Coordinates of C-alpha atoms (C1' of nucleotides) in Angstrom, one line a residue:
Chain A
M1 CA 4.5 8.1 -95.1
P2 CA 7.8 8.8 -93.3
T3 CA 10.3 6.1 -92.6
P4 CA 10.0 4.7 -89.1
N5 CA 12.6 6.1 -86.8
A6 CA 13.2 8.9 -89.2
P7 CA 13.3 12.4 -87.6
R8 CA 9.8 13.8 -87.5
T9 CA 10.0 17.4 -86.8
A10 CA 12.2 20.2 -88.3
R11 CA 14.0 20.3 -85.0
D12 CA 14.8 16.6 -85.2
R13 CA 16.1 17.0 -88.7
A14 CA 18.2 20.0 -87.8
R15 CA 19.6 18.1 -84.8
A16 CA 20.5 15.0 -86.9
E17 CA 22.2 17.2 -89.5
L18 CA 24.2 19.3 -87.1
T19 CA 25.3 16.1 -85.3
R20 CA 26.6 15.0 -88.7
E21 CA 28.3 18.3 -89.4
I22 CA 30.0 18.3 -86.0
K23 CA 31.5 14.9 -86.7
E24 CA 32.6 16.0 -90.1
A25 CA 34.3 19.1 -88.7
A26 CA 35.9 17.0 -86.0
R27 CA 37.2 14.5 -88.6
R28 CA 38.8 17.5 -90.4
Q29 CA 40.3 18.5 -87.1
L30 CA 41.8 15.1 -86.7
A31 CA 43.8 15.6 -89.8
V32 CA 45.3 18.8 -88.4
A33 CA 45.9 18.0 -84.8
G34 CA 45.4 14.2 -84.3
A35 CA 43.2 12.6 -81.7
D36 CA 44.9 14.2 -78.8
G37 CA 44.6 17.6 -80.3
L38 CA 40.9 17.3 -81.2
S39 CA 39.4 20.4 -79.7
L40 CA 35.8 21.2 -79.1
R41 CA 36.5 24.9 -79.5
A42 CA 38.2 24.4 -82.8
V43 CA 35.3 22.3 -84.0
S44 CA 32.8 24.9 -82.9
R45 CA 34.8 27.7 -84.5
E46 CA 34.7 25.9 -87.8
L47 CA 30.9 25.6 -87.6
G48 CA 30.5 29.2 -86.5
M49 CA 29.0 28.3 -83.2
V50 CA 30.0 29.0 -79.7
S51 CA 31.9 26.2 -78.0
S52 CA 29.3 25.5 -75.3
A53 CA 26.7 24.8 -78.0
L54 CA 28.4 21.5 -78.7
Y55 CA 27.3 20.2 -75.3
R56 CA 23.8 20.0 -76.7
Y57 CA 25.1 17.3 -79.0
F58 CA 27.9 15.5 -77.2
P59 CA 28.2 15.5 -73.4
S60 CA 32.0 15.7 -73.5
R61 CA 35.0 15.7 -75.7
D62 CA 35.6 12.0 -75.1
D63 CA 32.0 11.2 -76.2
L64 CA 32.7 13.0 -79.5
L65 CA 35.9 11.0 -79.8
T66 CA 34.1 7.8 -79.2
A67 CA 31.5 8.6 -81.8
L68 CA 34.3 9.2 -84.3
I69 CA 35.9 5.9 -83.4
I70 CA 32.7 4.0 -83.9
D71 CA 32.0 5.7 -87.2
A72 CA 35.5 4.9 -88.4
Y73 CA 35.3 1.2 -87.4
D74 CA 31.9 1.0 -89.1
A75 CA 33.1 2.7 -92.2
I76 CA 36.1 0.5 -92.8
G77 CA 34.0 -2.6 -91.8
E78 CA 31.3 -1.6 -94.3
Q79 CA 33.9 -1.0 -97.0
A80 CA 35.2 -4.5 -96.5
E81 CA 31.8 -6.1 -96.4
T82 CA 30.7 -4.2 -99.6
A83 CA 33.8 -5.2 -101.4
I84 CA 33.2 -8.8 -100.6
A85 CA 29.6 -8.6 -101.6
Q86 CA 30.5 -6.9 -104.9
A87 CA 33.2 -9.5 -105.7
G88 CA 30.3 -11.9 -106.2
P89 CA 29.9 -15.6 -105.6
G90 CA 33.0 -16.8 -107.4
P91 CA 36.0 -18.3 -105.7
G92 CA 36.8 -17.2 -102.2
R93 CA 40.2 -15.9 -103.1
V94 CA 38.6 -13.2 -105.3
R95 CA 36.5 -12.0 -102.3
W96 CA 39.5 -12.2 -100.0
A97 CA 41.7 -10.1 -102.3
A98 CA 38.9 -7.6 -102.7
A99 CA 38.5 -7.3 -99.0
C100 CA 42.3 -6.6 -98.6
A101 CA 42.3 -4.0 -101.3
A102 CA 39.2 -2.3 -99.8
V103 CA 40.7 -2.1 -96.4
R104 CA 43.9 -0.6 -97.8
A105 CA 41.9 1.8 -100.0
W106 CA 39.9 3.1 -97.1
A107 CA 43.0 3.5 -95.0
R108 CA 44.7 5.6 -97.7
A109 CA 41.6 7.7 -98.2
H110 CA 41.1 8.3 -94.4
P111 CA 44.6 8.1 -92.9
H112 CA 43.7 10.1 -89.8
E113 CA 40.7 8.0 -89.0
Y114 CA 42.8 4.9 -89.6
A115 CA 45.3 6.2 -87.1
L116 CA 42.5 7.0 -84.7
I117 CA 41.4 3.4 -84.6
Y118 CA 44.6 1.4 -85.3
G119 CA 47.3 3.8 -84.2
S120 CA 48.7 4.1 -80.8
P121 CA 46.0 4.5 -78.1
V122 CA 45.3 8.0 -76.8
P123 CA 46.6 8.0 -73.2
G124 CA 43.8 8.7 -70.7
Y125 CA 41.1 7.6 -73.2
R126 CA 39.5 4.3 -72.5
A127 CA 37.4 3.0 -75.4
P128 CA 33.9 2.1 -74.2
E129 CA 32.3 -1.3 -74.9
A130 CA 30.2 0.2 -77.7
T131 CA 33.3 0.1 -79.9
I132 CA 33.8 -3.6 -79.6
G133 CA 31.2 -4.6 -82.1
P134 CA 32.2 -2.2 -84.9
A135 CA 35.9 -3.0 -84.3
A136 CA 35.2 -6.7 -85.1
R137 CA 33.6 -6.1 -88.5
V138 CA 36.7 -6.2 -90.5
P139 CA 38.2 -9.4 -89.0
L140 CA 34.7 -11.0 -89.1
A141 CA 34.4 -10.2 -92.7
F142 CA 37.6 -12.1 -93.4
V143 CA 36.4 -15.0 -91.3
G144 CA 33.2 -15.0 -93.3
V145 CA 35.1 -15.4 -96.5
L146 CA 37.1 -18.1 -95.0
A147 CA 34.0 -20.0 -93.7
D148 CA 32.3 -19.8 -97.1
A149 CA 35.5 -21.1 -98.8
F150 CA 35.5 -24.1 -96.5
A151 CA 31.9 -24.7 -97.1
A152 CA 32.5 -24.6 -100.8
G153 CA 35.3 -27.1 -100.4
E154 CA 37.9 -24.7 -101.8
M155 CA 40.4 -24.8 -99.0
A156 CA 43.5 -27.0 -99.1
T157 CA 43.3 -29.1 -95.9
D158 CA 46.6 -29.6 -94.4
G159 CA 46.0 -33.2 -93.3
E160 CA 45.9 -34.4 -89.8
G161 CA 49.2 -32.8 -88.8
A162 CA 47.8 -29.3 -89.1
E163 CA 46.5 -29.0 -85.5
S164 CA 49.4 -30.4 -83.8
E165 CA 51.6 -27.8 -85.5
L166 CA 49.8 -25.1 -83.5
G167 CA 50.9 -26.3 -80.2
P168 CA 48.5 -26.9 -77.3
E169 CA 48.0 -23.3 -76.1
L170 CA 47.4 -21.8 -79.5
A171 CA 45.2 -24.7 -80.5
A172 CA 43.1 -24.1 -77.4
Q173 CA 42.8 -20.4 -78.0
A174 CA 41.8 -21.0 -81.7
A175 CA 39.3 -23.7 -80.7
T176 CA 37.6 -21.4 -78.2
L177 CA 37.4 -18.7 -80.7
A178 CA 36.1 -21.0 -83.4
A179 CA 33.4 -22.2 -81.1
A180 CA 32.4 -18.7 -80.1
L181 CA 32.1 -17.7 -83.7
A182 CA 30.1 -20.9 -84.5
L183 CA 32.8 -22.0 -87.0
A184 CA 33.6 -25.4 -85.6
P185 CA 33.8 -28.0 -86.9
A186 CA 33.7 -26.8 -90.6
V187 CA 36.6 -24.4 -90.2
P188 CA 39.7 -25.9 -88.5
P189 CA 41.5 -23.9 -85.8
S190 CA 44.6 -23.7 -87.9
A191 CA 42.7 -21.8 -90.6
L192 CA 41.5 -19.3 -88.0
V193 CA 45.1 -18.8 -86.8
A194 CA 46.3 -18.3 -90.3
T195 CA 43.5 -15.7 -90.8
M196 CA 44.6 -13.8 -87.7
I197 CA 48.2 -13.8 -89.0
A198 CA 47.0 -12.6 -92.4
W199 CA 45.0 -9.8 -90.7
T200 CA 48.0 -8.6 -88.6
Q201 CA 50.1 -8.7 -91.7
L202 CA 47.6 -6.6 -93.6
Y203 CA 47.5 -4.2 -90.7
G204 CA 51.2 -4.0 -90.4
M205 CA 51.7 -3.3 -94.1
I206 CA 49.1 -0.6 -94.2
S207 CA 50.4 1.0 -91.1
F208 CA 54.0 1.0 -92.4
E209 CA 52.8 2.6 -95.6
L210 CA 50.7 5.2 -93.9
F211 CA 53.0 6.0 -91.0
G212 CA 55.9 6.6 -93.3
Q213 CA 58.1 3.6 -92.4
L214 CA 58.3 2.5 -96.1
V215 CA 59.8 5.8 -97.3
G216 CA 62.9 5.1 -99.2
S217 CA 62.4 1.4 -99.7
F218 CA 59.2 0.0 -101.1
E219 CA 57.4 3.2 -101.8
P220 CA 54.9 3.4 -103.6
A221 CA 53.7 0.3 -101.9
D222 CA 51.2 -1.0 -104.4
A223 CA 53.4 -3.7 -105.8
L224 CA 54.6 -4.9 -102.3
F225 CA 51.0 -4.9 -101.2
G226 CA 49.7 -6.9 -104.1
H227 CA 52.5 -9.4 -103.8
A228 CA 52.0 -9.8 -100.0
V229 CA 48.3 -10.3 -100.4
A230 CA 48.8 -13.0 -103.0
R231 CA 51.4 -14.8 -100.8
L232 CA 49.2 -14.5 -97.8
M233 CA 46.3 -16.1 -99.5
A234 CA 48.4 -19.2 -100.2
F235 CA 49.4 -19.1 -96.6
V236 CA 45.9 -19.1 -95.4
G237 CA 45.1 -22.0 -97.6
F238 CA 43.2 -20.6 -100.6
S239 CA 43.7 -22.7 -103.6
Chain D
M1 CA 94.0 8.7 -67.8
P2 CA 90.5 9.7 -68.8
T3 CA 88.7 8.2 -71.7
P4 CA 88.9 10.4 -74.8
N5 CA 85.7 12.3 -75.4
A6 CA 84.6 11.7 -71.9
P7 CA 83.5 14.7 -69.9
R8 CA 86.5 16.5 -68.4
T9 CA 85.1 18.9 -65.8
A10 CA 82.6 18.5 -63.0
R11 CA 80.4 20.8 -65.0
D12 CA 80.5 18.5 -68.0
R13 CA 79.8 15.5 -65.9
A14 CA 76.8 17.2 -64.3
R15 CA 75.5 18.3 -67.7
A16 CA 75.7 14.7 -69.1
E17 CA 74.0 13.3 -66.1
L18 CA 71.2 15.9 -66.1
T19 CA 70.6 15.4 -69.8
R20 CA 70.1 11.7 -69.0
E21 CA 67.8 12.5 -66.1
I22 CA 65.7 14.8 -68.2
K23 CA 65.2 12.1 -70.9
E24 CA 64.4 9.5 -68.2
A25 CA 61.8 11.8 -66.7
A26 CA 60.4 12.5 -70.2
R27 CA 60.1 8.8 -70.9
R28 CA 58.1 8.4 -67.7
Q29 CA 55.9 11.3 -68.9
L30 CA 55.4 9.5 -72.2
A31 CA 53.7 6.7 -70.3
V32 CA 51.3 9.1 -68.6
A33 CA 50.4 11.5 -71.4
G34 CA 51.8 10.1 -74.7
A35 CA 54.0 11.9 -77.2
D36 CA 51.4 14.7 -77.7
G37 CA 51.1 15.3 -74.0
L38 CA 54.8 15.4 -73.3
S39 CA 55.2 18.6 -71.4
L40 CA 58.5 20.4 -70.5
R41 CA 56.8 21.8 -67.4
A42 CA 55.8 18.4 -66.2
V43 CA 59.3 17.1 -66.8
S44 CA 60.9 20.0 -65.0
R45 CA 58.5 19.6 -62.1
E46 CA 59.5 16.0 -61.7
L47 CA 63.2 17.0 -61.6
G48 CA 62.5 19.8 -59.1
M49 CA 63.7 22.4 -61.6
V50 CA 62.1 25.5 -63.0
S51 CA 60.8 24.8 -66.6
S52 CA 63.0 27.4 -68.2
A53 CA 66.1 25.5 -67.0
L54 CA 65.4 22.8 -69.5
Y55 CA 66.3 25.2 -72.3
R56 CA 69.9 24.9 -71.2
Y57 CA 69.7 21.2 -72.3
F58 CA 67.2 21.1 -75.2
P59 CA 66.4 24.1 -77.3
S60 CA 62.7 23.1 -77.6
R61 CA 60.1 20.5 -76.8
D62 CA 60.5 19.1 -80.3
D63 CA 64.2 18.6 -79.8
L64 CA 63.6 16.6 -76.6
L65 CA 61.1 14.5 -78.5
T66 CA 63.6 13.9 -81.3
A67 CA 66.2 12.8 -78.7
L68 CA 63.7 10.3 -77.2
I69 CA 62.9 9.0 -80.7
I70 CA 66.5 8.5 -81.6
D71 CA 67.2 6.8 -78.2
A72 CA 64.2 4.5 -78.7
Y73 CA 65.3 3.4 -82.2
D74 CA 68.8 2.9 -81.0
A75 CA 67.6 0.9 -78.0
I76 CA 65.4 -1.5 -80.0
G77 CA 68.0 -1.8 -82.7
E78 CA 70.7 -2.6 -80.2
Q79 CA 68.5 -5.1 -78.5
A80 CA 68.0 -6.9 -81.9
E81 CA 71.7 -6.8 -82.7
T82 CA 72.7 -8.1 -79.3
A83 CA 70.2 -10.9 -79.5
I84 CA 71.6 -11.9 -82.9
A85 CA 75.2 -11.8 -81.7
Q86 CA 74.3 -13.8 -78.6
A87 CA 72.5 -16.4 -80.6
G88 CA 75.9 -17.4 -81.9
P89 CA 77.2 -18.6 -85.2
G90 CA 74.8 -21.5 -85.6
P91 CA 72.1 -21.7 -88.3
G92 CA 70.6 -18.4 -89.3
R93 CA 67.1 -19.4 -88.3
V94 CA 68.2 -19.4 -84.7
R95 CA 69.5 -15.8 -85.0
W96 CA 66.4 -14.8 -86.9
A97 CA 64.1 -16.1 -84.2
A98 CA 66.2 -14.5 -81.5
A99 CA 65.9 -11.2 -83.2
C100 CA 62.1 -11.5 -83.5
A101 CA 61.8 -12.4 -79.8
A102 CA 64.2 -9.5 -78.8
V103 CA 62.1 -7.0 -80.7
R104 CA 58.9 -8.1 -79.2
A105 CA 60.5 -8.2 -75.7
W106 CA 61.7 -4.7 -76.0
A107 CA 58.3 -3.5 -77.2
R108 CA 56.6 -5.1 -74.3
A109 CA 59.1 -3.7 -71.9
H110 CA 58.8 -0.2 -73.4
P111 CA 55.3 0.1 -74.8
H112 CA 55.2 3.9 -74.8
E113 CA 58.6 4.3 -76.5
Y114 CA 57.5 1.7 -79.0
A115 CA 54.3 3.7 -79.7
L116 CA 56.5 6.8 -80.0
I117 CA 58.5 5.4 -82.9
Y118 CA 56.0 2.9 -84.5
G119 CA 52.7 4.4 -83.6
S120 CA 50.7 7.0 -85.4
P121 CA 52.8 10.0 -86.2
V122 CA 52.4 13.1 -84.0
P123 CA 50.7 15.7 -86.1
G124 CA 52.8 18.8 -86.5
Y125 CA 56.0 16.9 -85.7
R126 CA 58.4 16.3 -88.5
A127 CA 61.0 13.7 -87.8
P128 CA 64.4 15.1 -88.7
E129 CA 67.0 13.3 -90.8
A130 CA 69.0 12.2 -87.7
T131 CA 66.3 9.6 -87.0
I132 CA 66.8 7.8 -90.3
G133 CA 69.9 5.9 -89.4
P134 CA 68.7 4.6 -86.0
A135 CA 65.3 3.7 -87.5
A136 CA 67.0 1.4 -90.0
R137 CA 68.9 -0.6 -87.4
V138 CA 66.2 -3.3 -86.8
P139 CA 65.4 -4.0 -90.4
L140 CA 69.1 -4.0 -91.3
A141 CA 69.7 -6.5 -88.5
F142 CA 67.2 -8.8 -90.2
V143 CA 68.8 -8.2 -93.5
G144 CA 72.2 -9.1 -92.0
V145 CA 71.0 -12.4 -90.8
L146 CA 69.5 -13.0 -94.2
A147 CA 72.7 -12.2 -96.0
D148 CA 74.8 -14.5 -93.7
A149 CA 72.4 -17.3 -94.3
F150 CA 72.7 -16.9 -98.0
A151 CA 76.5 -16.8 -97.7
A152 CA 76.3 -20.0 -95.7
G153 CA 74.2 -21.7 -98.3
E154 CA 71.4 -22.2 -95.9
M155 CA 68.6 -20.7 -97.9
A156 CA 66.2 -22.6 -100.0
T157 CA 66.5 -21.0 -103.5
D158 CA 63.2 -20.8 -105.2
G159 CA 64.6 -21.6 -108.6
E160 CA 64.5 -19.4 -111.6
G161 CA 60.8 -18.6 -111.3
A162 CA 61.3 -16.6 -108.1
E163 CA 62.0 -13.3 -109.6
S164 CA 59.3 -13.3 -112.2
E165 CA 56.8 -13.9 -109.4
L166 CA 57.6 -10.5 -108.0
G167 CA 56.3 -8.6 -111.0
P168 CA 58.4 -6.0 -112.7
E169 CA 57.8 -3.0 -110.4
L170 CA 58.4 -4.9 -107.2
A171 CA 61.4 -6.6 -108.7
A172 CA 62.9 -3.2 -109.6
Q173 CA 62.3 -1.8 -106.2
A174 CA 63.9 -4.8 -104.6
A175 CA 66.8 -4.8 -106.9
T176 CA 67.5 -1.1 -106.3
L177 CA 67.4 -1.7 -102.5
A178 CA 69.6 -4.8 -102.8
A179 CA 72.2 -2.8 -104.7
A180 CA 72.0 0.1 -102.2
L181 CA 72.6 -2.4 -99.4
A182 CA 75.4 -4.1 -101.3
L183 CA 73.5 -7.4 -101.1
A184 CA 73.4 -8.2 -104.8
P185 CA 74.0 -10.6 -106.2
A186 CA 74.3 -13.0 -103.3
V187 CA 70.9 -12.2 -101.9
P188 CA 68.1 -12.4 -104.5
P189 CA 65.5 -9.6 -104.5
S190 CA 62.7 -12.0 -103.7
A191 CA 64.4 -12.8 -100.4
L192 CA 64.6 -9.1 -99.6
V193 CA 60.9 -8.7 -100.3
A194 CA 60.1 -11.7 -98.1
T195 CA 62.2 -10.1 -95.3
M196 CA 60.2 -6.9 -95.7
I197 CA 57.0 -8.8 -95.5
A198 CA 58.2 -10.6 -92.4
W199 CA 59.2 -7.4 -90.8
T200 CA 55.8 -5.8 -91.4
Q201 CA 54.2 -8.9 -90.1
L202 CA 56.3 -8.8 -86.9
Y203 CA 55.4 -5.1 -86.5
G204 CA 51.7 -5.8 -87.1
M205 CA 51.6 -8.5 -84.5
I206 CA 53.5 -6.6 -81.9
S207 CA 51.3 -3.5 -82.5
F208 CA 48.1 -5.5 -82.3
E209 CA 49.3 -7.0 -79.0
L210 CA 50.4 -3.7 -77.5
F211 CA 47.5 -1.6 -78.8
G212 CA 44.9 -3.9 -77.5
Q213 CA 43.5 -5.3 -80.7
L214 CA 44.1 -8.9 -79.6
V215 CA 42.0 -8.6 -76.5
G216 CA 39.4 -11.3 -76.4
S217 CA 40.9 -13.5 -79.0
F218 CA 44.6 -14.5 -79.0
E219 CA 45.6 -13.0 -75.7
P220 CA 48.1 -13.8 -74.2
A221 CA 49.9 -13.6 -77.6
D222 CA 53.0 -15.7 -76.9
A223 CA 51.7 -18.8 -78.7
L224 CA 50.4 -16.8 -81.7
F225 CA 53.7 -15.0 -81.8
G226 CA 55.9 -18.1 -81.7
H227 CA 53.8 -19.8 -84.3
A228 CA 53.8 -16.8 -86.6
V229 CA 57.5 -16.4 -86.3
A230 CA 58.1 -20.0 -87.2
R231 CA 55.8 -19.9 -90.2
L232 CA 57.4 -16.6 -91.4
M233 CA 60.8 -18.1 -91.3
A234 CA 59.7 -20.8 -93.7
F235 CA 58.2 -18.0 -95.8
V236 CA 61.4 -16.1 -96.0
G237 CA 63.2 -19.3 -97.0
F238 CA 65.1 -20.5 -93.9
S239 CA 65.5 -24.2 -94.1
Chain F
dT1 C1' 99.4 29.4 -56.5
dG2 C1' 96.4 33.4 -56.9
dT3 C1' 93.7 36.6 -59.3
dA4 C1' 90.5 38.6 -63.0
dC5 C1' 87.5 37.5 -66.3
dA6 C1' 84.4 34.6 -69.1
dT7 C1' 81.3 31.0 -69.3
dC8 C1' 77.5 28.6 -67.9
dA9 C1' 73.3 26.6 -65.0
dG10 C1' 69.4 27.6 -62.9
dT11 C1' 65.8 31.2 -61.1
dG12 C1' 61.5 33.6 -61.1
dA13 C1' 58.5 36.5 -63.3
dA14 C1' 56.0 37.3 -67.3
dC15 C1' 54.1 36.9 -72.3
dG16 C1' 50.1 35.2 -74.8
dC17 C1' 47.8 31.3 -75.8
dG18 C1' 44.2 27.6 -76.0
dC19 C1' 41.7 24.4 -73.7
dG20 C1' 37.1 21.8 -71.4
dT21 C1' 33.3 22.7 -69.0
dT22 C1' 29.5 25.3 -66.3
dC23 C1' 25.8 28.4 -66.0
dA24 C1' 22.0 31.7 -66.4
dC25 C1' 19.9 33.7 -70.3
dT26 C1' 16.9 34.4 -74.6
dG27 C1' 14.3 33.2 -78.3
dA28 C1' 12.6 29.8 -81.4
dT29 C1' 10.2 25.4 -82.1
dG30 C1' 6.9 21.8 -80.7
dT31 C1' 2.8 19.9 -78.1
dA32 C1' -1.6 19.5 -75.6
dC33 C1' -5.9 21.1 -75.1
Chain J
dT1 C1' -7.6 26.8 -85.6
dG2 C1' -5.8 29.3 -81.7
dT3 C1' -3.6 29.7 -77.3
dA4 C1' -0.6 28.5 -73.1
dC5 C1' 2.9 26.0 -71.8
dA6 C1' 7.0 23.0 -72.1
dT7 C1' 11.0 21.8 -74.5
dC8 C1' 15.1 22.7 -76.6
dA9 C1' 19.2 25.1 -79.3
dG10 C1' 22.4 28.4 -79.1
dT11 C1' 24.6 32.6 -76.6
dG12 C1' 28.1 34.9 -74.1
dA13 C1' 30.6 35.4 -70.0
dA14 C1' 33.3 33.2 -66.8
dC15 C1' 36.0 29.5 -64.1
dG16 C1' 40.5 27.5 -63.5
dC17 C1' 43.9 25.3 -65.8
dG18 C1' 48.4 24.1 -68.2
dC19 C1' 51.3 25.0 -71.8
dG20 C1' 56.0 26.7 -74.6
dT21 C1' 59.0 30.1 -74.6
dT22 C1' 61.6 34.6 -73.5
dC23 C1' 64.3 37.4 -70.6
dA24 C1' 67.1 39.8 -67.2
dC25 C1' 69.2 38.2 -63.1
dT26 C1' 72.4 35.8 -59.7
dG27 C1' 75.8 32.9 -58.3
dA28 C1' 78.7 29.1 -59.1
dT29 C1' 82.3 26.8 -62.0
dG30 C1' 86.1 27.0 -65.2
dT31 C1' 90.1 29.2 -67.7
dA32 C1' 94.1 32.2 -68.8
dC33 C1' 97.7 34.6 -67.2

DNA sequence: TGTACATCAGTGAACGCGCGTTCACTGATGTAC
DNA sequence: TGTACATCAGTGAACGCGCGTTCACTGATGTAC
C-alpha cells in the first residue's frame, strides 16, 4: 500500500528525483557563483542534460531560485525546531540556547544558502508570497520557546514599568504582533521586543562571522557567540 | 598659490573629475543591478563614452568595485566620526547614541552601498588589503567613544567578576585586541566584547531593516531601533 | 615665445564568451478500452 | 492481455542579448628646449 500523495508511476518517481537533483546541483552552483550567478546552463551541464530540459521542471530561472529560497528557509527553520524539541522539556533557557546553536550551525554548514536568504537581496528578484511562511519559522520557533517559558512561570517579569519603557509606538507594534500571534496576554509586548532584538543580534553575529567581518578580531567566533547568547538570554528575561 | 597635491594641469583636473563621475555612475548602477551586475559598459553608456575608455581610469571591473567599496567604508566611517564629534564633549552615551543613529542614517540613505560592504560577499571577488583600514573606521569610532568614557570615569565597572565571566578563550581574544588597540589597561576586555556585541547588534538591526526582514512586524523600525540602542548602551556599561 | 616631441584620453572594431528562453522534433512511458 | 492513443521528458538548433577586455588609431594636451 503506497503512501498517499507519493509518486505512483516510474515517471513520477523519476520526476521527483530529478527535481531534487536539479536543486542540489543549483545549490552547488550557488557556492561558486552566488545567487546572481546561478545559471540554468551551468546546472544542466552538471547534470549532463541540455539546458532547455530544465524547463520541464522549473518554468524559469527565478522559479528555481524561489524553490531554493523556500528550501533554505524550511531547512534552517526545521533545524531550529528540531533542536528545540530535542532539548527536551526542561527549562526554557536550554531550548533557547539550543535553538541559537542550531541556527548558527546550519548557517556555517550552508553559508551560501544562508547568504541567499539573509544576505543582500538580489536586485530584480522579488520574493513571492510563498516564501513568507517558511521565512517565519525561525523567529516563530524562538517565540514558541518564549511563550512556553512564560506559561511555565520561568520568566522574570519586569514589573509594571516594563511597558512604559517601550514608548507608545513600539508598544503598539508589539501589542499588534502579540495579538496576531495569539500570545497576549500571557506574553508581554516587552518580551516580544526583546526576542526580536535577540534575533537580530543572532543574525548580526552569524552574518559577521560568515561574511568575514570578524577576521582579525574575534575569530574563531565560538567564544564570542556563546558569550553573547548567554548575555542575550538574560536580556530577554530567562532566569 | 595652488594647494599642494592638487591637480596642476587641465588634464589632471579633468581626470579627477571624470574619475569621480565614473564612480558616481557606478553607484547608480549598483542600485539597479547590484554588485554582481555592475557593468563597465552600462557605466560608460551612462557617461556617453565608449566602454574601453574606462580602462584609462580603472584597470578592470574589480578595481572599480574596490574603489566603490573603499569609498563606502570611508563614507560611513566619516559619518560616524562626524556625528561623534558634533555630539560634543558631554557624556559618552550621547556620542554613542549619535554614532548609532549616524550609521543607520547613512545605511538608509545609501542602501546599495551598505549592501556592497556589509551584504553577502560577491563570489569570485576578493577584497584587497586596502579595504581593511577603511572597514575598521566605524568599529574604531565606537571603541574611541568607549575609551573616552572609561577615561572620564563614566563606565560602570562590573567588579572583579567581569573578566572571569568571559571565559578563557574570549578573554584572551579580547585582551589581544585591547593590547593591539592600545586600550589596555584602561578599557577592560569585557567592555571590548560588549562593544563588539553592540556593533553586531547594530549591524543586524540595520540589515534586517534594509533587507526587508522586518516587513510585517516592526516596520517602520525607528522605535525598535531607538529602544535597542538604549538597551544596548546599558549593556555596554554606559551609565 | 615658439617649436618638436612625448604623453595621454578617447574611439571604434573586434575577440570570445556565456546567458535565458523558444521551438519543432523524437522516442519512451502511461492510460483507456 | 493487447492495442491505440495521449502524455510527457529530453534533444539540438537557434534567437538575441550583454558582457570584459584588447588593440591599433587619432587628435588633443603638456613639456623641454
